[in-house]
Tab-separated table of N, CA and C in Angstrom:
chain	number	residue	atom	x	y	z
A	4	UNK	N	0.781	-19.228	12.965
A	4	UNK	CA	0.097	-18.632	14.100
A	4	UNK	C	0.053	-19.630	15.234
A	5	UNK	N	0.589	-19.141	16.634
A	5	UNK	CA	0.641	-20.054	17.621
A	5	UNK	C	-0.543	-19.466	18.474
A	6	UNK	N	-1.312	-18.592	18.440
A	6	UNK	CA	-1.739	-17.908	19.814
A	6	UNK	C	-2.911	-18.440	20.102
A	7	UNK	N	-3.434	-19.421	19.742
A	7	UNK	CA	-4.682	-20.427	20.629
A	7	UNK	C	-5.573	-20.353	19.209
A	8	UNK	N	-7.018	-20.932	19.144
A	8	UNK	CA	-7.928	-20.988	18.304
A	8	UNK	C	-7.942	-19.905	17.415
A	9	UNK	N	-7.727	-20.250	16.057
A	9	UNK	CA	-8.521	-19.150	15.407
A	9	UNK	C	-9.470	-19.223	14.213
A	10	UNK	N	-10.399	-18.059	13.803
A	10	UNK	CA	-11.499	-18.419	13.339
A	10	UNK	C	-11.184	-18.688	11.646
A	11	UNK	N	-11.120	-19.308	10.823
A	11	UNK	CA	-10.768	-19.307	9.081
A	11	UNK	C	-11.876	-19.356	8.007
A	12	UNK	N	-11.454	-18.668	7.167
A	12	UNK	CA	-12.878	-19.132	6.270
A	12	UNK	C	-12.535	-18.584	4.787
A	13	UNK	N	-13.501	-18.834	3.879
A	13	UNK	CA	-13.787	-18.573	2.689
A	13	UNK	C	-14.777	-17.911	2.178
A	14	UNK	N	-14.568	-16.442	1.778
A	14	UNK	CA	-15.796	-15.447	1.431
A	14	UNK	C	-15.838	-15.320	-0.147
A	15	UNK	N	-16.844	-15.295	-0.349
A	15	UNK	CA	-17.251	-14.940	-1.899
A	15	UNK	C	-17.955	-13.492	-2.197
A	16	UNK	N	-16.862	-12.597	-2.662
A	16	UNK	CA	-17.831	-10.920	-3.202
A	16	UNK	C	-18.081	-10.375	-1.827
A	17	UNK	N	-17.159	-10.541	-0.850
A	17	UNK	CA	-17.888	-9.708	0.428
A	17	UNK	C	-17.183	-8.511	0.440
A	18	UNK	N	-17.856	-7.519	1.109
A	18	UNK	CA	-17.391	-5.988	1.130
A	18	UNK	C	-16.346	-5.795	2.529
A	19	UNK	N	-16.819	-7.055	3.594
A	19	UNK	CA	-16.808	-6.544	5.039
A	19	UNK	C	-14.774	-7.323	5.195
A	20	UNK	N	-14.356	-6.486	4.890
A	20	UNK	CA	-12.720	-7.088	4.261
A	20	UNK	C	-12.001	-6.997	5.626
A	21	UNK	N	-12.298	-6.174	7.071
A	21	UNK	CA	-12.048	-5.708	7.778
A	21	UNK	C	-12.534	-6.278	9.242
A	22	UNK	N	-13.509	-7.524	8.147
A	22	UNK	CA	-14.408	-7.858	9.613
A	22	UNK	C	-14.278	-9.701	9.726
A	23	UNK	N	-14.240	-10.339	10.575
A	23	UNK	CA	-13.757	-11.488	10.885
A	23	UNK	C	-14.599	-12.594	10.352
A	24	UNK	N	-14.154	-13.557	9.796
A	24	UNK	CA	-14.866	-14.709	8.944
A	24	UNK	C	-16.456	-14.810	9.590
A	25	UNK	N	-16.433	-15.213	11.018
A	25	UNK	CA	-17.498	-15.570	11.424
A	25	UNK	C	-18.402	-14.396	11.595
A	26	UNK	N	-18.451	-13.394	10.952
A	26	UNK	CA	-19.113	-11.984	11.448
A	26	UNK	C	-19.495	-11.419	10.420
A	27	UNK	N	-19.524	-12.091	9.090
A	27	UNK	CA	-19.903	-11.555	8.041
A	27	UNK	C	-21.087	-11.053	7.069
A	28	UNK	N	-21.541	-10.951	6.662
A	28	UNK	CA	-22.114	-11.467	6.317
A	28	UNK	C	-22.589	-12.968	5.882
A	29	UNK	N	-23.804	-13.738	6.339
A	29	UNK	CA	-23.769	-14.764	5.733
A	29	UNK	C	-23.597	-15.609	4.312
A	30	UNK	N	-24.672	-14.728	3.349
A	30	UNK	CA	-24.346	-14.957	2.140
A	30	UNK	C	-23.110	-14.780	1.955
A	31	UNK	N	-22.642	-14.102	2.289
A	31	UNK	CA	-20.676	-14.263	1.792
A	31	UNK	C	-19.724	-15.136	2.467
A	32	UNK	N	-20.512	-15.556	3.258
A	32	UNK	CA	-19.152	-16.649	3.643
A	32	UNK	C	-19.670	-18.164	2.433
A	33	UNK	N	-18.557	-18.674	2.339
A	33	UNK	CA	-18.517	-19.610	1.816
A	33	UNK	C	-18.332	-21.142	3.011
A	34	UNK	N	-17.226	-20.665	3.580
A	34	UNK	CA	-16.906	-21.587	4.591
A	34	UNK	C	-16.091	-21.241	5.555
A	35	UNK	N	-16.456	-21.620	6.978
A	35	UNK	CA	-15.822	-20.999	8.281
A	35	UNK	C	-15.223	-22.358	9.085
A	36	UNK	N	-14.428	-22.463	9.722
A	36	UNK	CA	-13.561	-23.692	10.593
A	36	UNK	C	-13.204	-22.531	11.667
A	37	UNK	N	-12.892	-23.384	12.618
A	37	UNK	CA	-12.001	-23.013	13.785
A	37	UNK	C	-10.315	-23.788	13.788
A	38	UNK	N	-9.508	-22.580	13.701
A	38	UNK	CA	-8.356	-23.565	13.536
A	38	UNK	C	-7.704	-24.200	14.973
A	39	UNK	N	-6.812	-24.847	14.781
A	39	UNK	CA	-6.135	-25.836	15.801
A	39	UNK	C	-5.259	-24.932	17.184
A	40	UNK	N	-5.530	-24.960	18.742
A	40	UNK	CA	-4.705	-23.961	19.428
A	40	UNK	C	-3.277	-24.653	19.333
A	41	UNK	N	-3.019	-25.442	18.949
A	41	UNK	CA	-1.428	-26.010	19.314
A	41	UNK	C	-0.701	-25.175	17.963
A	42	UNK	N	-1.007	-25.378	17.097
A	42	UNK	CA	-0.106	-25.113	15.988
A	42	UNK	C	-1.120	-24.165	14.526
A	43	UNK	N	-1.769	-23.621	15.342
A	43	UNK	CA	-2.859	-22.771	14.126
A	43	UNK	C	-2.918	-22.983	12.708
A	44	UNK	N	-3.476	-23.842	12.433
A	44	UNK	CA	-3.104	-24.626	11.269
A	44	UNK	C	-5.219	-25.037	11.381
A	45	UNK	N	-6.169	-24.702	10.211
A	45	UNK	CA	-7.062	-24.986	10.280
A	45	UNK	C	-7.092	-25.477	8.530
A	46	UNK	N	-8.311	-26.239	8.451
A	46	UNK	CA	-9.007	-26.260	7.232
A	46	UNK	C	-10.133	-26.369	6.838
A	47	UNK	N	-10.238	-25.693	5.409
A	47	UNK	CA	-12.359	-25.719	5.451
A	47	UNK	C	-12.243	-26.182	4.152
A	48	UNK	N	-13.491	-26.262	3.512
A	48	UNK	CA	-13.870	-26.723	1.609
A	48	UNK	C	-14.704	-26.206	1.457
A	49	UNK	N	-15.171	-26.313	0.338
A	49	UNK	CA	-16.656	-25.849	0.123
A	49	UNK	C	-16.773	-26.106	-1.797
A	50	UNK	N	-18.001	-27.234	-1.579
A	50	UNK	CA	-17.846	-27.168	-3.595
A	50	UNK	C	-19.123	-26.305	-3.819
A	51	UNK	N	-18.886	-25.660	-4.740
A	51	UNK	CA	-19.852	-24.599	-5.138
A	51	UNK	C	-19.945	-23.857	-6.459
A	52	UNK	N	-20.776	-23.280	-6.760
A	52	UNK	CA	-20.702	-22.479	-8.488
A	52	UNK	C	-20.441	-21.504	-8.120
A	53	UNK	N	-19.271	-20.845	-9.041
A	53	UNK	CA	-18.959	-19.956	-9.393
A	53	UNK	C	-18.915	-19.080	-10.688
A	54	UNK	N	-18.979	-17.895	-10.348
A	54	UNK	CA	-19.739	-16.876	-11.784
A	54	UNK	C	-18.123	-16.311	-11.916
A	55	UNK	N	-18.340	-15.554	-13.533
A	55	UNK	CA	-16.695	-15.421	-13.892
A	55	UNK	C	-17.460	-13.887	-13.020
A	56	UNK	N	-16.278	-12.934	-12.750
A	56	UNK	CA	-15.746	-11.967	-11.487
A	56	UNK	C	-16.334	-12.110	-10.191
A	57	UNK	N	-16.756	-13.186	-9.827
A	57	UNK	CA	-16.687	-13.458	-8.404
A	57	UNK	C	-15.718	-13.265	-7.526
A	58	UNK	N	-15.400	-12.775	-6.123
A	58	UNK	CA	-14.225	-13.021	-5.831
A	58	UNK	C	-13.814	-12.972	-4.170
A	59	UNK	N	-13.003	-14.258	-4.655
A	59	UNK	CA	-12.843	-15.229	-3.596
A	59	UNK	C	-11.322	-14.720	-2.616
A	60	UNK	N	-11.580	-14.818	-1.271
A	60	UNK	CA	-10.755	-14.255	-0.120
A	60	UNK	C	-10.419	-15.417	0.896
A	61	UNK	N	-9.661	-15.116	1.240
A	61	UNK	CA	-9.968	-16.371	2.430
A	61	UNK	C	-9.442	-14.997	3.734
A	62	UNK	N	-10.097	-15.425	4.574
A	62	UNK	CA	-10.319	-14.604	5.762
A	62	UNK	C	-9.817	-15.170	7.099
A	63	UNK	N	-10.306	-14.584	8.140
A	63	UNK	CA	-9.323	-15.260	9.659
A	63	UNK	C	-10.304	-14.551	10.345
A	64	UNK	N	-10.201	-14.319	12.000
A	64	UNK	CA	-11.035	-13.459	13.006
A	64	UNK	C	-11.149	-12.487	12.733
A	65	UNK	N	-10.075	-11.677	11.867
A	65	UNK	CA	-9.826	-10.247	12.026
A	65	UNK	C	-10.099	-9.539	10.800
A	66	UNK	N	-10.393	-10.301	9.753
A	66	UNK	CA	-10.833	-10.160	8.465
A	66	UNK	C	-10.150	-10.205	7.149
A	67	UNK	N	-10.053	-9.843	6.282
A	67	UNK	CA	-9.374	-10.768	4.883
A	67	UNK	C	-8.196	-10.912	5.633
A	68	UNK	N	-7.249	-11.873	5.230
A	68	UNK	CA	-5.964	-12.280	5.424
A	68	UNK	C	-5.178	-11.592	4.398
A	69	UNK	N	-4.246	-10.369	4.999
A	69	UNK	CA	-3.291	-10.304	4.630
A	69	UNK	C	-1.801	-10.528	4.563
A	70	UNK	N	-1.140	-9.628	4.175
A	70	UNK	CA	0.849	-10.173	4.170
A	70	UNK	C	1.389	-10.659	5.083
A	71	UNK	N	0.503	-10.386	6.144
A	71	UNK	CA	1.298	-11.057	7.695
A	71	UNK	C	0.910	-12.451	7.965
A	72	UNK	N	0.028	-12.814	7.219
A	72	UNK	CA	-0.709	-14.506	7.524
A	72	UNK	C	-0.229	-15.063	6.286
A	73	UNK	N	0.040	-16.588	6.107
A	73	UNK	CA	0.009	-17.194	5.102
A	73	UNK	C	-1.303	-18.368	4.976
A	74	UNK	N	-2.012	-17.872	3.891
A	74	UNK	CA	-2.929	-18.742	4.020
A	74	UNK	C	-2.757	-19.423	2.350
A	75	UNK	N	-3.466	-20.372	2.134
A	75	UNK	CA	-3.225	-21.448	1.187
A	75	UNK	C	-4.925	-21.681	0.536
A	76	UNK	N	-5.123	-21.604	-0.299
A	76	UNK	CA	-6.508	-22.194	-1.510
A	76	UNK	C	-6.445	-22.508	-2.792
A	77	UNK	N	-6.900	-23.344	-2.990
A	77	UNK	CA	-6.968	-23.757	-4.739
A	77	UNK	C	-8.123	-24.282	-4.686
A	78	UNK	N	-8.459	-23.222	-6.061
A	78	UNK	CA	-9.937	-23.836	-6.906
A	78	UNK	C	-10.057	-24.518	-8.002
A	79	UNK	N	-10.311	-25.407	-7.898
A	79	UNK	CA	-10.466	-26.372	-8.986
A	79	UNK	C	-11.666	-26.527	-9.779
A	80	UNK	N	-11.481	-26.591	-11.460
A	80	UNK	CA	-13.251	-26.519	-12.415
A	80	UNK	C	-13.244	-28.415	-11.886
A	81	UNK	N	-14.394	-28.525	-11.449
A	81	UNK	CA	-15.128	-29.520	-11.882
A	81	UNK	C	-15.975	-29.516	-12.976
A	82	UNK	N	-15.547	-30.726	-13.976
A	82	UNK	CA	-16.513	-30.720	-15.101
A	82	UNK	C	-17.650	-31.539	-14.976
């Protein structure tokens, strides 16, 4: 994505699939960044507990990220 700032994030169990990271509900975001205008390239973290069927999205302005975006996450168990 080249087209100036955009919003990124990490939702946990949210319904609002349609609606943009920063606009979410709160409890469901996990984590929100603003990505980079030169080369749209952002990053966020977030360490946190997770319950088994939780489920995790990563999102943009416009809401979950789908086939047209490539977005990147890995969750890792901390023991």
């Amino acid at each position: 994505y080249t087209g100036g700032n955009r919003d990124i994030g990490i939702s946990r169990n949210s319904t609002q699939l349609t609606t943009g990271i920063a606009s979410i509900t709160s409890a469901d975001r996990l984590a929100v960044t603003r990505s980079a205008p030169t080369n749209g390239t952002g990053h966020c973290e977030v360490t946190t507990y997770l319950k088994v069927g939780d489920v995790i999205r990563a999102h943009d302005d416009a809401g979950a990220v789908g086939s047209s975006a490539l977005s990147k996450f890995r969750i890792i168990k901390i023991p």
